[in-house]
JSON list of C-alpha atoms in Angstrom, two decimals:
[
{"chain": "A", "resi": 192, "resn": "UNK", "atom": "CA", "xyz": [-0.02, -1.44, -9.62]},
{"chain": "A", "resi": 193, "resn": "UNK", "atom": "CA", "xyz": [-2.15, -1.08, -6.57]},
{"chain": "A", "resi": 194, "resn": "UNK", "atom": "CA", "xyz": [-0.88, -0.73, -3.02]},
{"chain": "A", "resi": 195, "resn": "UNK", "atom": "CA", "xyz": [-0.83, -3.97, -1.02]},
{"chain": "A", "resi": 196, "resn": "UNK", "atom": "CA", "xyz": [-3.97, -4.61, 0.92]},
{"chain": "A", "resi": 197, "resn": "UNK", "atom": "CA", "xyz": [-4.02, -4.25, 4.71]},
{"chain": "A", "resi": 198, "resn": "UNK", "atom": "CA", "xyz": [-2.91, -7.48, 6.37]},
{"chain": "A", "resi": 199, "resn": "UNK", "atom": "CA", "xyz": [-3.29, -7.91, 10.11]},
{"chain": "A", "resi": 200, "resn": "UNK", "atom": "CA", "xyz": [-1.05, -10.33, 12.02]},
{"chain": "A", "resi": 201, "resn": "UNK", "atom": "CA", "xyz": [-4.09, -12.53, 12.60]},
{"chain": "A", "resi": 202, "resn": "UNK", "atom": "CA", "xyz": [-4.88, -12.65, 8.87]},
{"chain": "A", "resi": 203, "resn": "UNK", "atom": "CA", "xyz": [-1.23, -13.35, 8.09]},
{"chain": "A", "resi": 204, "resn": "UNK", "atom": "CA", "xyz": [-1.16, -16.29, 10.51]},
{"chain": "A", "resi": 205, "resn": "UNK", "atom": "CA", "xyz": [-4.54, -17.67, 9.43]},
{"chain": "A", "resi": 206, "resn": "UNK", "atom": "CA", "xyz": [-3.74, -17.61, 5.70]},
{"chain": "A", "resi": 207, "resn": "UNK", "atom": "CA", "xyz": [-0.23, -18.97, 6.28]},
{"chain": "A", "resi": 208, "resn": "UNK", "atom": "CA", "xyz": [-1.77, -21.90, 8.17]},
{"chain": "A", "resi": 209, "resn": "UNK", "atom": "CA", "xyz": [-3.97, -22.90, 5.19]},
{"chain": "A", "resi": 210, "resn": "UNK", "atom": "CA", "xyz": [-3.00, -26.05, 3.35]},
{"chain": "A", "resi": 211, "resn": "UNK", "atom": "CA", "xyz": [-1.22, -25.77, 0.00]},
{"chain": "A", "resi": 212, "resn": "UNK", "atom": "CA", "xyz": [-4.26, -25.92, -2.31]},
{"chain": "A", "resi": 213, "resn": "UNK", "atom": "CA", "xyz": [-6.08, -23.30, -0.25]},
{"chain": "A", "resi": 214, "resn": "UNK", "atom": "CA", "xyz": [-3.04, -20.99, -0.23]},
{"chain": "A", "resi": 215, "resn": "UNK", "atom": "CA", "xyz": [-2.76, -21.46, -4.00]},
{"chain": "A", "resi": 216, "resn": "UNK", "atom": "CA", "xyz": [-6.40, -20.39, -4.51]},
{"chain": "A", "resi": 217, "resn": "UNK", "atom": "CA", "xyz": [-5.89, -17.46, -2.16]},
{"chain": "A", "resi": 218, "resn": "UNK", "atom": "CA", "xyz": [-2.77, -16.46, -4.11]},
{"chain": "A", "resi": 219, "resn": "UNK", "atom": "CA", "xyz": [-4.56, -16.56, -7.48]},
{"chain": "A", "resi": 220, "resn": "UNK", "atom": "CA", "xyz": [-7.53, -14.55, -6.21]},
{"chain": "A", "resi": 221, "resn": "UNK", "atom": "CA", "xyz": [-5.41, -11.93, -4.46]},
{"chain": "A", "resi": 222, "resn": "UNK", "atom": "CA", "xyz": [-2.96, -11.28, -7.28]},
{"chain": "A", "resi": 223, "resn": "UNK", "atom": "CA", "xyz": [-5.79, -11.06, -9.79]},
{"chain": "A", "resi": 224, "resn": "UNK", "atom": "CA", "xyz": [-7.56, -8.57, -7.50]},
{"chain": "A", "resi": 225, "resn": "UNK", "atom": "CA", "xyz": [-4.54, -6.41, -6.55]},
{"chain": "A", "resi": 226, "resn": "UNK", "atom": "CA", "xyz": [-2.77, -6.89, -9.92]},
{"chain": "A", "resi": 227, "resn": "UNK", "atom": "CA", "xyz": [0.60, -7.41, -8.25]},
{"chain": "A", "resi": 228, "resn": "UNK", "atom": "CA", "xyz": [2.67, -10.42, -7.29]},
{"chain": "A", "resi": 229, "resn": "UNK", "atom": "CA", "xyz": [5.73, -10.42, -5.02]},
{"chain": "A", "resi": 230, "resn": "UNK", "atom": "CA", "xyz": [9.06, -12.16, -5.15]},
{"chain": "A", "resi": 231, "resn": "UNK", "atom": "CA", "xyz": [12.21, -11.81, -3.09]},
{"chain": "A", "resi": 232, "resn": "UNK", "atom": "CA", "xyz": [15.22, -9.99, -4.56]},
{"chain": "A", "resi": 233, "resn": "UNK", "atom": "CA", "xyz": [18.82, -9.90, -3.40]},
{"chain": "A", "resi": 234, "resn": "UNK", "atom": "CA", "xyz": [21.77, -8.01, -4.86]},
{"chain": "A", "resi": 235, "resn": "UNK", "atom": "CA", "xyz": [22.33, -11.04, -7.12]},
{"chain": "A", "resi": 236, "resn": "UNK", "atom": "CA", "xyz": [18.73, -11.09, -8.42]},
{"chain": "A", "resi": 237, "resn": "UNK", "atom": "CA", "xyz": [15.54, -12.97, -7.69]},
{"chain": "A", "resi": 238, "resn": "UNK", "atom": "CA", "xyz": [15.71, -15.80, -5.16]},
{"chain": "A", "resi": 239, "resn": "UNK", "atom": "CA", "xyz": [15.00, -19.32, -6.31]},
{"chain": "A", "resi": 240, "resn": "UNK", "atom": "CA", "xyz": [15.03, -22.84, -4.91]},
{"chain": "A", "resi": 241, "resn": "UNK", "atom": "CA", "xyz": [15.61, -26.35, -6.21]},
{"chain": "A", "resi": 242, "resn": "UNK", "atom": "CA", "xyz": [13.76, -29.49, -5.22]},
{"chain": "A", "resi": 243, "resn": "UNK", "atom": "CA", "xyz": [15.48, -32.81, -4.43]},
{"chain": "A", "resi": 244, "resn": "UNK", "atom": "CA", "xyz": [15.50, -33.65, -8.16]},
{"chain": "A", "resi": 245, "resn": "UNK", "atom": "CA", "xyz": [17.22, -30.37, -9.04]},
{"chain": "A", "resi": 246, "resn": "UNK", "atom": "CA", "xyz": [14.18, -28.72, -10.61]},
{"chain": "A", "resi": 247, "resn": "UNK", "atom": "CA", "xyz": [14.38, -24.92, -10.20]},
{"chain": "A", "resi": 248, "resn": "UNK", "atom": "CA", "xyz": [11.52, -22.81, -8.96]},
{"chain": "A", "resi": 249, "resn": "UNK", "atom": "CA", "xyz": [10.83, -19.15, -8.20]},
{"chain": "A", "resi": 250, "resn": "UNK", "atom": "CA", "xyz": [8.91, -18.41, -5.03]},
{"chain": "A", "resi": 251, "resn": "UNK", "atom": "CA", "xyz": [6.00, -15.93, -5.32]},
{"chain": "A", "resi": 252, "resn": "UNK", "atom": "CA", "xyz": [3.53, -14.44, -2.83]},
{"chain": "A", "resi": 253, "resn": "UNK", "atom": "CA", "xyz": [0.36, -12.29, -2.88]},
{"chain": "A", "resi": 254, "resn": "UNK", "atom": "CA", "xyz": [1.64, -9.77, -0.29]},
{"chain": "A", "resi": 255, "resn": "UNK", "atom": "CA", "xyz": [5.09, -8.49, 0.71]},
{"chain": "A", "resi": 256, "resn": "UNK", "atom": "CA", "xyz": [4.57, -9.51, 4.35]},
{"chain": "A", "resi": 257, "resn": "UNK", "atom": "CA", "xyz": [4.35, -13.19, 3.36]},
{"chain": "A", "resi": 258, "resn": "UNK", "atom": "CA", "xyz": [7.56, -12.86, 1.33]},
{"chain": "A", "resi": 259, "resn": "UNK", "atom": "CA", "xyz": [9.31, -11.08, 4.17]},
{"chain": "A", "resi": 260, "resn": "UNK", "atom": "CA", "xyz": [8.40, -13.91, 6.55]},
{"chain": "A", "resi": 261, "resn": "UNK", "atom": "CA", "xyz": [10.42, -16.22, 4.28]},
{"chain": "A", "resi": 262, "resn": "UNK", "atom": "CA", "xyz": [13.46, -13.96, 4.07]},
{"chain": "A", "resi": 263, "resn": "UNK", "atom": "CA", "xyz": [15.61, -16.24, 6.24]},
{"chain": "A", "resi": 264, "resn": "UNK", "atom": "CA", "xyz": [18.36, -18.80, 5.76]},
{"chain": "A", "resi": 265, "resn": "UNK", "atom": "CA", "xyz": [19.54, -18.75, 2.15]},
{"chain": "A", "resi": 266, "resn": "UNK", "atom": "CA", "xyz": [17.03, -15.97, 1.44]},
{"chain": "A", "resi": 267, "resn": "UNK", "atom": "CA", "xyz": [18.02, -13.80, 4.45]},
{"chain": "A", "resi": 268, "resn": "UNK", "atom": "CA", "xyz": [19.24, -10.97, 2.19]},
{"chain": "A", "resi": 269, "resn": "UNK", "atom": "CA", "xyz": [15.98, -11.01, 0.22]},
{"chain": "A", "resi": 270, "resn": "UNK", "atom": "CA", "xyz": [13.71, -7.99, 0.05]},
{"chain": "A", "resi": 271, "resn": "UNK", "atom": "CA", "xyz": [10.12, -8.22, -1.21]},
{"chain": "A", "resi": 272, "resn": "UNK", "atom": "CA", "xyz": [9.76, -6.77, -4.69]},
{"chain": "A", "resi": 273, "resn": "UNK", "atom": "CA", "xyz": [6.58, -6.18, -6.68]},
{"chain": "A", "resi": 274, "resn": "UNK", "atom": "CA", "xyz": [5.90, -7.49, -10.19]},
{"chain": "A", "resi": 275, "resn": "UNK", "atom": "CA", "xyz": [2.96, -6.23, -12.20]},
{"chain": "A", "resi": 276, "resn": "UNK", "atom": "CA", "xyz": [0.58, -9.14, -12.61]},
{"chain": "A", "resi": 277, "resn": "UNK", "atom": "CA", "xyz": [0.18, -8.58, -16.35]},
{"chain": "A", "resi": 278, "resn": "UNK", "atom": "CA", "xyz": [3.95, -8.54, -16.85]},
{"chain": "A", "resi": 279, "resn": "UNK", "atom": "CA", "xyz": [4.11, -11.68, -14.75]},
{"chain": "A", "resi": 280, "resn": "UNK", "atom": "CA", "xyz": [1.43, -13.40, -16.83]},
{"chain": "A", "resi": 281, "resn": "UNK", "atom": "CA", "xyz": [2.56, -12.20, -20.26]},
{"chain": "A", "resi": 282, "resn": "UNK", "atom": "CA", "xyz": [6.36, -12.17, -19.91]},
{"chain": "A", "resi": 283, "resn": "UNK", "atom": "CA", "xyz": [7.62, -13.91, -16.77]},
{"chain": "A", "resi": 284, "resn": "UNK", "atom": "CA", "xyz": [5.56, -17.10, -16.84]},
{"chain": "A", "resi": 285, "resn": "UNK", "atom": "CA", "xyz": [6.21, -17.88, -20.54]},
{"chain": "A", "resi": 286, "resn": "UNK", "atom": "CA", "xyz": [9.93, -17.27, -20.01]},
{"chain": "A", "resi": 287, "resn": "UNK", "atom": "CA", "xyz": [9.93, -19.46, -16.89]},
{"chain": "A", "resi": 288, "resn": "UNK", "atom": "CA", "xyz": [8.09, -22.18, -18.81]},
{"chain": "A", "resi": 289, "resn": "UNK", "atom": "CA", "xyz": [10.61, -22.01, -21.68]},
{"chain": "A", "resi": 290, "resn": "UNK", "atom": "CA", "xyz": [13.45, -22.41, -19.18]},
{"chain": "A", "resi": 291, "resn": "UNK", "atom": "CA", "xyz": [11.67, -25.20, -17.23]},
{"chain": "A", "resi": 292, "resn": "UNK", "atom": "CA", "xyz": [11.49, -23.04, -14.11]},
{"chain": "A", "resi": 293, "resn": "UNK", "atom": "CA", "xyz": [8.46, -23.77, -11.94]},
{"chain": "A", "resi": 294, "resn": "UNK", "atom": "CA", "xyz": [6.65, -21.35, -9.64]},
{"chain": "A", "resi": 295, "resn": "UNK", "atom": "CA", "xyz": [6.77, -22.06, -5.93]},
{"chain": "A", "resi": 296, "resn": "UNK", "atom": "CA", "xyz": [3.48, -20.48, -4.95]},
{"chain": "A", "resi": 297, "resn": "UNK", "atom": "CA", "xyz": [3.11, -19.00, -1.50]},
{"chain": "A", "resi": 298, "resn": "UNK", "atom": "CA", "xyz": [5.81, -20.79, 0.47]},
{"chain": "A", "resi": 299, "resn": "UNK", "atom": "CA", "xyz": [5.52, -20.31, 4.22]},
{"chain": "A", "resi": 300, "resn": "UNK", "atom": "CA", "xyz": [8.23, -19.67, 6.78]},
{"chain": "A", "resi": 301, "resn": "UNK", "atom": "CA", "xyz": [8.42, -23.47, 7.10]},
{"chain": "A", "resi": 302, "resn": "UNK", "atom": "CA", "xyz": [9.25, -23.45, 3.36]},
{"chain": "A", "resi": 303, "resn": "UNK", "atom": "CA", "xyz": [6.21, -25.44, 2.30]},
{"chain": "A", "resi": 304, "resn": "UNK", "atom": "CA", "xyz": [5.06, -24.01, -1.01]},
{"chain": "A", "resi": 305, "resn": "UNK", "atom": "CA", "xyz": [2.93, -25.27, -3.86]},
{"chain": "A", "resi": 306, "resn": "UNK", "atom": "CA", "xyz": [5.12, -26.28, -6.80]},
{"chain": "A", "resi": 307, "resn": "UNK", "atom": "CA", "xyz": [3.30, -25.40, -10.03]},
{"chain": "A", "resi": 308, "resn": "UNK", "atom": "CA", "xyz": [4.44, -25.47, -13.63]},
{"chain": "A", "resi": 309, "resn": "UNK", "atom": "CA", "xyz": [4.66, -21.94, -14.96]},
{"chain": "A", "resi": 310, "resn": "UNK", "atom": "CA", "xyz": [2.26, -22.72, -17.82]},
{"chain": "A", "resi": 311, "resn": "UNK", "atom": "CA", "xyz": [-0.37, -24.07, -15.40]},
{"chain": "A", "resi": 312, "resn": "UNK", "atom": "CA", "xyz": [-0.04, -20.99, -13.19]},
{"chain": "A", "resi": 313, "resn": "UNK", "atom": "CA", "xyz": [-0.42, -18.83, -16.29]},
{"chain": "A", "resi": 314, "resn": "UNK", "atom": "CA", "xyz": [-3.65, -20.62, -17.27]},
{"chain": "A", "resi": 315, "resn": "UNK", "atom": "CA", "xyz": [-5.13, -20.30, -13.78]},
{"chain": "A", "resi": 316, "resn": "UNK", "atom": "CA", "xyz": [-4.11, -16.65, -13.53]},
{"chain": "A", "resi": 317, "resn": "UNK", "atom": "CA", "xyz": [-5.53, -15.77, -16.99]},
{"chain": "A", "resi": 318, "resn": "UNK", "atom": "CA", "xyz": [-8.85, -17.36, -15.96]},
{"chain": "A", "resi": 319, "resn": "UNK", "atom": "CA", "xyz": [-8.91, -15.36, -12.71]},
{"chain": "A", "resi": 320, "resn": "UNK", "atom": "CA", "xyz": [-8.02, -12.11, -14.46]},
{"chain": "A", "resi": 321, "resn": "UNK", "atom": "CA", "xyz": [-11.01, -12.41, -16.79]},
{"chain": "A", "resi": 322, "resn": "UNK", "atom": "CA", "xyz": [-13.19, -11.91, -13.68]},
{"chain": "A", "resi": 323, "resn": "UNK", "atom": "CA", "xyz": [-11.67, -8.48, -12.99]}
]
């Protein structure tokens, strides 16, 4: 895994302010490039969230600083943790899909993330990885 890229406060704020589809595209491009994805872990395991219908999702980010910005409220004990992008694509996403767990891509501190089926995220990620 590569080290996270440099992220200035201005870049953090600008990317966080993008709308959902733009953050999703940024996420895909960055994790394909850096070959690492980040989640939040607590002592109990990886953080997750449920939508109003009860569908479970796992939040993921392209950089630990974005994850850390969301470590508040129910996720206050969360610490950013790296996942190798190939493990994520080959193992995590299929397992999430089999368990009907969605990905919550790049939620912001306001908790607005892009809800994506794990299989769809896997397809988009595989396509992006072929470019690297």
